[in-house]
Coordinates of C-alpha atoms in Angstrom, one line a residue:
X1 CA 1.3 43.0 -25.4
X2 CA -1.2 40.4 -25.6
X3 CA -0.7 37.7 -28.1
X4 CA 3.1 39.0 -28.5
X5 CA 6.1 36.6 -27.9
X6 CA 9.2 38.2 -25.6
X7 CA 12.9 37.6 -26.9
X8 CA 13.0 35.8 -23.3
X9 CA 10.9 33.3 -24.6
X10 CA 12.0 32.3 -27.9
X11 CA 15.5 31.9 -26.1
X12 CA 14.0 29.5 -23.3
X13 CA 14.7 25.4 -24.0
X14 CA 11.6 23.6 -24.2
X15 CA 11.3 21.3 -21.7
X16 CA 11.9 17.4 -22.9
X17 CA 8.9 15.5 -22.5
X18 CA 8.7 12.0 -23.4
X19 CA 5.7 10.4 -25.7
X20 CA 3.1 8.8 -23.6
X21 CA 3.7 5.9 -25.6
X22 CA 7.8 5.6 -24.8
X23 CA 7.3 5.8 -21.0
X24 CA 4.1 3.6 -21.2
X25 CA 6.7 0.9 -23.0
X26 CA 9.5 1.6 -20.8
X27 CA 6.5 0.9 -17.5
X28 CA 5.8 -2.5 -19.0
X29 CA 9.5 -3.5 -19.5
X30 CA 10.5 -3.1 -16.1
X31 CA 7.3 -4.3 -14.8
X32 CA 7.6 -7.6 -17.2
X33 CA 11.2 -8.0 -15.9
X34 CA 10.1 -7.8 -12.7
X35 CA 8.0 -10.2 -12.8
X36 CA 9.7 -12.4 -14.5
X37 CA 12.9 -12.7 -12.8
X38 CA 10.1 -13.1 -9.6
X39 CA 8.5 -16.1 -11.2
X40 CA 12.3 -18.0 -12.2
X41 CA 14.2 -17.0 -8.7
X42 CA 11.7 -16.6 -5.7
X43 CA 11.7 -19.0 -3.3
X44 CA 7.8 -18.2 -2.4
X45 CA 5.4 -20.7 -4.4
X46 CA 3.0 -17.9 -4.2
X47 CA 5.1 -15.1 -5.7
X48 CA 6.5 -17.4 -8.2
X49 CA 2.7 -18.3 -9.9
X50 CA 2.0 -14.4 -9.7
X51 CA 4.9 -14.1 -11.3
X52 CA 4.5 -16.5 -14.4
X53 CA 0.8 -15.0 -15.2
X54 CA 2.1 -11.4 -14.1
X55 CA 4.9 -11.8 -16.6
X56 CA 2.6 -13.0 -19.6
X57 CA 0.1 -10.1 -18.6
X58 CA 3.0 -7.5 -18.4
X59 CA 4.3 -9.0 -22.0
X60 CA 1.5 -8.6 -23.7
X61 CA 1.0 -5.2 -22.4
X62 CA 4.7 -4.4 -24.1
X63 CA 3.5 -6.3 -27.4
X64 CA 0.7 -4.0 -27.5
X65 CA 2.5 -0.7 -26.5
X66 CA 5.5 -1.5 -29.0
X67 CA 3.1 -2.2 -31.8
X68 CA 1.4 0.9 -31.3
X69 CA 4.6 3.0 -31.1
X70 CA 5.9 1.5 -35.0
X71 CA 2.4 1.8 -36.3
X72 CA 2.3 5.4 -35.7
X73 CA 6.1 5.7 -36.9
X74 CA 5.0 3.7 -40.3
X75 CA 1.6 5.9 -40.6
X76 CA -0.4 3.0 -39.8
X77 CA -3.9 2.8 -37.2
X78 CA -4.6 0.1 -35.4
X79 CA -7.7 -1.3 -34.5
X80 CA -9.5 1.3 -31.6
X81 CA -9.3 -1.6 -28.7
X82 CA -5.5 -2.3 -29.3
X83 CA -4.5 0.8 -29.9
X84 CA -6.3 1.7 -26.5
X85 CA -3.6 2.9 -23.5
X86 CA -6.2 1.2 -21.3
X87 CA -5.9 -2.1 -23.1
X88 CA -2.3 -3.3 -21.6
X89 CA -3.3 -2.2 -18.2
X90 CA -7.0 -4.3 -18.4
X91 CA -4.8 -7.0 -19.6
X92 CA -1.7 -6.5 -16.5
X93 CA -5.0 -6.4 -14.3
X94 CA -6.3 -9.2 -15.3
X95 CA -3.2 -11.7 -15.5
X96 CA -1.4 -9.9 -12.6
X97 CA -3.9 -9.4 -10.3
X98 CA -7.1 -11.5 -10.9
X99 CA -5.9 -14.4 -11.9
X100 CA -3.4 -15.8 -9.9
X101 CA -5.5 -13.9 -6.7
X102 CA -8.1 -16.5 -8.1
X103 CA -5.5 -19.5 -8.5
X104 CA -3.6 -19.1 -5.3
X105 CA -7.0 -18.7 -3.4
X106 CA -8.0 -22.4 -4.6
X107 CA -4.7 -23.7 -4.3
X108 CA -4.6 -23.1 -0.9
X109 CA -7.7 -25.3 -0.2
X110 CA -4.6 -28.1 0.1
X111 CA -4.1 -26.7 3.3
X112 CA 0.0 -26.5 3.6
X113 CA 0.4 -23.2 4.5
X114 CA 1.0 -23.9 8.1
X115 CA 3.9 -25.7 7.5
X116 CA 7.5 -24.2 7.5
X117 CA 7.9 -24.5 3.9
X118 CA 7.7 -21.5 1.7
X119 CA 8.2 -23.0 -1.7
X120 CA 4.2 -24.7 -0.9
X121 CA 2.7 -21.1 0.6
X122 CA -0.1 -20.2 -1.8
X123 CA -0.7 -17.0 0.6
X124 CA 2.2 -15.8 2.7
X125 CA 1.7 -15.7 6.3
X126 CA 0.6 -12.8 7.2
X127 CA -2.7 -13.7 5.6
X128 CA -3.1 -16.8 8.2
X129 CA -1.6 -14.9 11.4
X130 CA -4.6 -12.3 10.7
X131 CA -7.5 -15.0 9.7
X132 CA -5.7 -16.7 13.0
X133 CA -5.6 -13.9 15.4
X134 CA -9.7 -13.6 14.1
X135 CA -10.3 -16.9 15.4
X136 CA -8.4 -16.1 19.0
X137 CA -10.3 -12.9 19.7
X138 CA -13.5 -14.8 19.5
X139 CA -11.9 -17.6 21.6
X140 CA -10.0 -15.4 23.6
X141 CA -10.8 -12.0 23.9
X142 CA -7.6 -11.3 22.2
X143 CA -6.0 -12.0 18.9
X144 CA -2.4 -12.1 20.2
X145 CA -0.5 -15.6 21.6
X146 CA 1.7 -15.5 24.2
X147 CA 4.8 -16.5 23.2
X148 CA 5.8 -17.3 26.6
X149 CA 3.6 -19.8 27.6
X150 CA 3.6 -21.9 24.3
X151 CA 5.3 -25.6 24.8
X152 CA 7.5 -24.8 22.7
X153 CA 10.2 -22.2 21.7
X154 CA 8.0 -19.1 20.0
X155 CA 9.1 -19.0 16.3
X156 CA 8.2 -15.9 13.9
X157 CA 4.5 -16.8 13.0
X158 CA 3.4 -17.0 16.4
X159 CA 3.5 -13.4 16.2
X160 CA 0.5 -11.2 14.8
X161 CA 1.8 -7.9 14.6
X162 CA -0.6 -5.5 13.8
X163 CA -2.9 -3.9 15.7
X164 CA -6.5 -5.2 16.8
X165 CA -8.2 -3.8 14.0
X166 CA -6.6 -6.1 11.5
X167 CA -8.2 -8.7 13.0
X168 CA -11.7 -7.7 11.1
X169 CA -10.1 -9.0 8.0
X170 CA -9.9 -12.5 9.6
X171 CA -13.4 -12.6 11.4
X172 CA -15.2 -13.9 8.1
X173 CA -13.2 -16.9 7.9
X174 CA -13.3 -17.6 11.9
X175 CA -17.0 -17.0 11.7
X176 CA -18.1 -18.7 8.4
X177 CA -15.2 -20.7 7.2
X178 CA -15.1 -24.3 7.6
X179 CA -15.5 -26.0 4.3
X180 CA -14.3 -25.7 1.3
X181 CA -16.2 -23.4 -0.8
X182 CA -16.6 -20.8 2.4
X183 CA -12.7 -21.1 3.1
X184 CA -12.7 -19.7 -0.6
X185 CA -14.7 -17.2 -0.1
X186 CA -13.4 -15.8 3.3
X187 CA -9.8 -15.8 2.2
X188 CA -8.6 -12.7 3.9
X189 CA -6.8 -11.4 0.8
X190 CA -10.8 -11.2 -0.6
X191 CA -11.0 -9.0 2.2
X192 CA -8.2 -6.9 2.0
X193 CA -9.1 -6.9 -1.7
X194 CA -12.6 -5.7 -1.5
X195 CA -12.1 -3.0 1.1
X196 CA -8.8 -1.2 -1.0
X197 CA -11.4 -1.2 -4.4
X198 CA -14.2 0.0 -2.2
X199 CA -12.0 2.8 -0.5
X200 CA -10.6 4.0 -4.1
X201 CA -14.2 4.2 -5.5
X202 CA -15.2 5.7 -2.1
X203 CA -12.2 8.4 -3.0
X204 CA -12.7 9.0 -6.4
X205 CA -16.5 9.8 -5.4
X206 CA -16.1 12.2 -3.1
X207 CA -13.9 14.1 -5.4
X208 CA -16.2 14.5 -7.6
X209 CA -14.9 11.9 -10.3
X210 CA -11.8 13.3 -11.4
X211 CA -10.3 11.6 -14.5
X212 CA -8.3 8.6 -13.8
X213 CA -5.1 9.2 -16.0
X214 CA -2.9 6.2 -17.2
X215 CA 0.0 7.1 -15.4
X216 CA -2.3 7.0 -12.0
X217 CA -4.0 3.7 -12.7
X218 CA -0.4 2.1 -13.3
X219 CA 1.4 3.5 -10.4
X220 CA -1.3 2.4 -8.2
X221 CA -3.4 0.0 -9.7
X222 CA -1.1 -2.3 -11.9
X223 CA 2.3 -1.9 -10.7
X224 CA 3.9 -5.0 -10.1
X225 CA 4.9 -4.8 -6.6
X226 CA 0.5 -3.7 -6.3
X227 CA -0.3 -6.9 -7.9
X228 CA 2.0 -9.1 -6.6
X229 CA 0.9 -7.4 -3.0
X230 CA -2.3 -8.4 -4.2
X231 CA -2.1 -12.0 -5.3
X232 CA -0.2 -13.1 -2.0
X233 CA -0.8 -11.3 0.9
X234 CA -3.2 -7.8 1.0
X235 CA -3.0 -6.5 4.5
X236 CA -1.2 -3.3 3.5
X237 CA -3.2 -2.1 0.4
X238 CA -6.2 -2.2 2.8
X239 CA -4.3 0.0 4.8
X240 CA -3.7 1.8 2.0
X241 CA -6.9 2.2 0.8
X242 CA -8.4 3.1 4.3
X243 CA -5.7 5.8 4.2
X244 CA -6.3 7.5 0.9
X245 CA -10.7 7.4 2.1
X246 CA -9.7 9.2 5.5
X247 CA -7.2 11.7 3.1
X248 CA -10.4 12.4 0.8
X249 CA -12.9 13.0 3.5
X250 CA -10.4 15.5 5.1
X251 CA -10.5 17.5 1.6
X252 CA -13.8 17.0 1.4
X253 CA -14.7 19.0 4.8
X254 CA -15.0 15.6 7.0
X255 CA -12.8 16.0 9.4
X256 CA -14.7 13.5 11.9
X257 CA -15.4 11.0 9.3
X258 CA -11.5 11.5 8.4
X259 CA -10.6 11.0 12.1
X260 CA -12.5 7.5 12.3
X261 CA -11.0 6.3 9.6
X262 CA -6.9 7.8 10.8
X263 CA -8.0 6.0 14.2
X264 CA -8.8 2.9 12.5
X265 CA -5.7 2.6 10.4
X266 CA -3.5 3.2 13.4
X267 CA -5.3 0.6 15.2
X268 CA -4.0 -1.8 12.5
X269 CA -0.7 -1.3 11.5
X270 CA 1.5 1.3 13.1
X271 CA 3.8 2.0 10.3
X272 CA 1.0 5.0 8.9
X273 CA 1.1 7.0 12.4
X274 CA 3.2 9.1 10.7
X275 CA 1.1 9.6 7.4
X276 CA -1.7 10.1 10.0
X277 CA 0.4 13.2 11.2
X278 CA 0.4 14.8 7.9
X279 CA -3.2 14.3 7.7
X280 CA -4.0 16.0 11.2
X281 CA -1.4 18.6 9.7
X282 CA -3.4 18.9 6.2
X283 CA -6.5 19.3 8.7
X284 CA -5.8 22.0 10.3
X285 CA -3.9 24.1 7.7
X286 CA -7.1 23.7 5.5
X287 CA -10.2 23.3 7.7
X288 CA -8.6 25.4 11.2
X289 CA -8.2 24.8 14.8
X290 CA -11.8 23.7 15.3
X291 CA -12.0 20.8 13.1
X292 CA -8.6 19.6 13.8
X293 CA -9.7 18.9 17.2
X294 CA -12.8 17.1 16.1
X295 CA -10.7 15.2 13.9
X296 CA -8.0 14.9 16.7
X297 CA -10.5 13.8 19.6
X298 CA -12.2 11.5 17.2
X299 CA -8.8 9.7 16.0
X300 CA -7.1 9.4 19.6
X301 CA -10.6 8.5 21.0
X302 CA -11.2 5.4 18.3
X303 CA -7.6 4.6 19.3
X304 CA -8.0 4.4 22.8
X305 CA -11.7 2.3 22.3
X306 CA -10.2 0.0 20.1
X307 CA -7.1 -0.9 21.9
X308 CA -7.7 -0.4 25.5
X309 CA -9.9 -3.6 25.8
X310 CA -7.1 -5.9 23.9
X311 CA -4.1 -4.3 26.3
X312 CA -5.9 -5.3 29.2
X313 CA -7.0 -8.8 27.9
X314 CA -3.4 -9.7 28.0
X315 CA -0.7 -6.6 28.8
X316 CA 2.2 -8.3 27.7
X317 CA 1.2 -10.0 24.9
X318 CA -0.1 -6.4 23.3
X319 CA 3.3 -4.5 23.9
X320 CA 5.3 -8.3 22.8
X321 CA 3.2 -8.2 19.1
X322 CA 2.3 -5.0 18.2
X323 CA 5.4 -2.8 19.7
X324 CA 8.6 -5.1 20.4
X325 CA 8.5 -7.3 17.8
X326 CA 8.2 -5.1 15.2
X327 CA 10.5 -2.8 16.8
X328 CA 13.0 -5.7 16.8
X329 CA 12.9 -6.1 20.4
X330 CA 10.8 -9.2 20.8
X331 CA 11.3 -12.7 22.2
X332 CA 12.0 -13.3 18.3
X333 CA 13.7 -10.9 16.3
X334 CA 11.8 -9.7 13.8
X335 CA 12.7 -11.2 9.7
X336 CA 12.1 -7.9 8.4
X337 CA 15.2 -7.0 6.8
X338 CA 15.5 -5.7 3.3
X339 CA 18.8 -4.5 2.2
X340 CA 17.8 -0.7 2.6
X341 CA 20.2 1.7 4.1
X342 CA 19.0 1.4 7.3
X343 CA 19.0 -2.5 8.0
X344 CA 22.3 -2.4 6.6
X345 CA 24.0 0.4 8.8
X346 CA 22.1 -1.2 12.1
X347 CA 23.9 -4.5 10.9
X348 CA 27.2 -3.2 11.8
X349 CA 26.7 -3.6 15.1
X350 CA 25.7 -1.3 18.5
X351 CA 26.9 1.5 16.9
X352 CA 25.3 1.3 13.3
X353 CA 22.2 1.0 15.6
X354 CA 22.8 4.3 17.1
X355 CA 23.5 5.6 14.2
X356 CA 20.6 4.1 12.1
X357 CA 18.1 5.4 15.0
X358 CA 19.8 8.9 14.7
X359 CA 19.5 8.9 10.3
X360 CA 16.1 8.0 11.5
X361 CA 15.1 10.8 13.7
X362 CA 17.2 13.3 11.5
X363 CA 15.4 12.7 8.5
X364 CA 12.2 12.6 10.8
X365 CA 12.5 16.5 12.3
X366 CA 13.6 17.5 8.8
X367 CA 10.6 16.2 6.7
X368 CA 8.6 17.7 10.2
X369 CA 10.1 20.8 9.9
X370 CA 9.3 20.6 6.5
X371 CA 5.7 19.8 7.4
X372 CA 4.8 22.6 10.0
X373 CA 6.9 25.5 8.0
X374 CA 5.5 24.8 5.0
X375 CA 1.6 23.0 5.6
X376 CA -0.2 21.5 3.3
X377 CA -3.2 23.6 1.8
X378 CA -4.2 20.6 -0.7
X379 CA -4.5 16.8 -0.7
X380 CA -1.7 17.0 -3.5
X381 CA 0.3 18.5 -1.0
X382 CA -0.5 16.0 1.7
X383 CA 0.1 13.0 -0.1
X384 CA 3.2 14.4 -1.5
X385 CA 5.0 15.4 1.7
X386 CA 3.5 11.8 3.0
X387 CA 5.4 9.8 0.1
X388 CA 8.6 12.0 1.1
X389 CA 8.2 10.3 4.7
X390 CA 7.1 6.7 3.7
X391 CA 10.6 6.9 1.5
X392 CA 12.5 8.0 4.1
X393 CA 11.2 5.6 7.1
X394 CA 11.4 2.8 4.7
X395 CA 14.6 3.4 3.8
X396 CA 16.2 4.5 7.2
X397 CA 14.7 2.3 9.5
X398 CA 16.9 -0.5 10.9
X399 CA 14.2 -2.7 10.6
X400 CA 12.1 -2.9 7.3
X401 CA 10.4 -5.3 4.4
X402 CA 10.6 -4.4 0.8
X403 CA 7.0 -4.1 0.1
X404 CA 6.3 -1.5 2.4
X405 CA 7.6 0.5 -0.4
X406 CA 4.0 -0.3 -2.1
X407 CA 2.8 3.0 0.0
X408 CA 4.8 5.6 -1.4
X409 CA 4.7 4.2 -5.3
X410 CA 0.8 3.8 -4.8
X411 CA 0.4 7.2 -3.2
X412 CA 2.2 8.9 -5.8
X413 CA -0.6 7.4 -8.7
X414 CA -3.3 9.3 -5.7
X415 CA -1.2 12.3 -5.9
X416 CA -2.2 12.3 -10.0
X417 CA -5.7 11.8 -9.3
X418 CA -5.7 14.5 -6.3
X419 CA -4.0 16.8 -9.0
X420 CA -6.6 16.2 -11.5
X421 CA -9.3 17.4 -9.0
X422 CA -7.8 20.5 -7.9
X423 CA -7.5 21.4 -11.6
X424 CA -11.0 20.6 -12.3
X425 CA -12.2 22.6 -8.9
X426 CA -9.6 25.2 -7.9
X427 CA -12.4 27.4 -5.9
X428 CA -12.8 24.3 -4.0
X429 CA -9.3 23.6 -3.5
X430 CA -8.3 27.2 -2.0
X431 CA -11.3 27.7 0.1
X432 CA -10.8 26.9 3.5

């Protein structure tokens, strides 16, 4: 009967659930630790400035959380602004992100950042290789150097290895930097900056302005390997960004405008192709066959438009950047090498190669399987079975960098806000 409790479900545990307040404190410890272990050990000048205003931004944000937690215990209210959830994140965002963004921007008006010398870098290179590759497009007709023609043994940041659309972040410097104030103001990580805030607004739009919960805004706004991302280099929370738009516009019945954007982000950095999979996956389970192939023949046709003129500038130098060096096959072996299992099991030799190739492609047709068995009928669904693969490649693949790991912790704060919209519309959701 209505109204009536069964015997089942007096008997049944209720499931432990944290306060807010305790997981929001235990957030800001690690992140505070984080940072500053970041700012005392790291041999980067850049990560060790983000990490002495990260950790003071971080620490206040504990301050604020703990005082709040033993005011409550003691029966006490605190002032509405402090006792705000939104106040320790406004402050990490402030102190973790815009500020030393803003400091590290100016201090690399000095201009050592070419050299060799990573204790001086106030950006880290990939934001030069990109604002250089800019400059050798327009010189060039193609933003990649080859290494085998330099006078010189080819070294690591000769390479540029993205695709051609990263280059776009670079053009404003090529085109309008020169002194100063306009070096300042092209900086690519302003770039890579202002297109991941205008992609999450752009996303948050078009699904109809869910509510932003805390938990989402610190897993993908605030979190410190976000805002350290941030500060010091950029490139992939633009991929990010233009990700998470192309996800939304697939939910929200675009399944061109989704295919321009899966194109794009293929076009710069190859490490998404298989997010973009899910997506043409999450396509067809929810739109059908005939928008997949618009979004299909839009995305390969982008592809193909966008990188056929650079491969034929200069064949070799194309496959050299953007497929062997990453791949670890280049001229240079590639740096990328955090101690994941992957990059440890390839270390062992030839064989832990083989093997970490094979964990690889294991875990690849299982999350695949996984993907076509089981498709996903919601953005939720996407983004989770997309965080699921990001994990795995990142930790599995013989070659790898720590921050890549930026996509699955950021995605997961998207998966929140997907969540929240499907709650909010569920007739939208589960038509199709």
């Amino acid at each position: 009967m209505t109204g009536e409790t069964t015997l089942d479900e007096t008997r049944r545990p209720a499931r432990f659930r944290p306060p807010p307040r305790t997981l929001d404190a235990a957030f800001f410890l690690f992140a505070f630790g984080y940072a500053l272990i970041t700012a005392l050990t790291n041999e980067f000048y850049g990560f060790r400035v983000w990490g002495n205003f990260a950790a003071a931004g971080y620490g206040l944000g504990l301050v604020l959380t703990i005082a709040e937690l033993v005011a409550a215990r003691r029966g006490l209210v605190l002032p509405r602004l402090l006792a705000s959830r939104w106040t320790p994140i406004a402050l990490a965002a402030v102190l973790a992100m815009l500020v030393p963004l803003a400091v590290l921007v100016v201090r690399r008006l000095t201009g050592v950042d070419w050299l060799i010398t990573p204790w001086s870098w106030a950006a880290q290179p990939e934001v030069w290789v990109i604002e250089r590759s800019a400059s050798l497009l327009l010189d060039h007709g193609t933003p990649y150097v080859d290494v085998l023609s330099l006078d010189r043994p080819p070294e690591v940041n000769d390479y540029t290895p993205y695709g051609p659309v990263m280059t776009v972040f670079g053009l404003p410097r090529a085109l309008f930097g020169g002194t100063p104030v306009t070096d300042a103001l092209t900086d690519a990580r302003l770039m890579f900056a202002l297109c991941v805030c205008l992609c999450l607004w752009g996303t948050w739009r078009l699904l109809g302005r869910p509510r932003i919960t805390v938990a989402a805004a610190q897993l993908t706004a605030v979190f410190p390997l976000t805002a350290l991302i941030w500060s010091t280099s950029g490139p992939d929370l633009a991929i990010f960004g233009l990700f998470v738009l192309a996800l939304a516009l697939a939910a929200a019945r675009r399944p061109v405008l989704a295919g321009v954007l899966a194109g794009a982000v293929v076009s710069a950095k190859l490490i998404v192709a298989s997010a973009v999979v899910v997506l043409a996956v999450f396509v067809f389970a929810r739109l059908g066959s005939r928008a997949f192939g618009r979004f299909a023949a839009t995305a390969i046709g982008l592809c193909v438009v966008l990188n056929l003129p650079v491969f034929l500038a200069d064949p070799g130098a194309f496959v050299e950047h953007v497929i062997r060096f990453p791949t670890g096959s280049g001229v240079v072996v590639s740096p990328a090498g955090s101690p994941f299992p992957g990059y440890l099991i390839a270390g062992l030799g030839t064989a832990g190669k083989i093997a970490a190739f094979a964990l690889l492609g294991m875990a690849a047709l299982a999350i695949g399987a996984w993907v076509l068995l089981r498709p996903p009928a919601t953005g939720s669904d996407a983004v989770l079975r997309i965080v699921v693969g990001l994990c795995a490649q990142t930790m599995l693949a013989p070659a790898t960098r720590f921050g890549y790991l930026v996509y699955p912790i950021a995605l997961l704060g998207v998966l929140l806000v997907f969540r929240e919209h499907e709650r909010a519309k569920p007739s939208a959701v589960t038509s199709s």
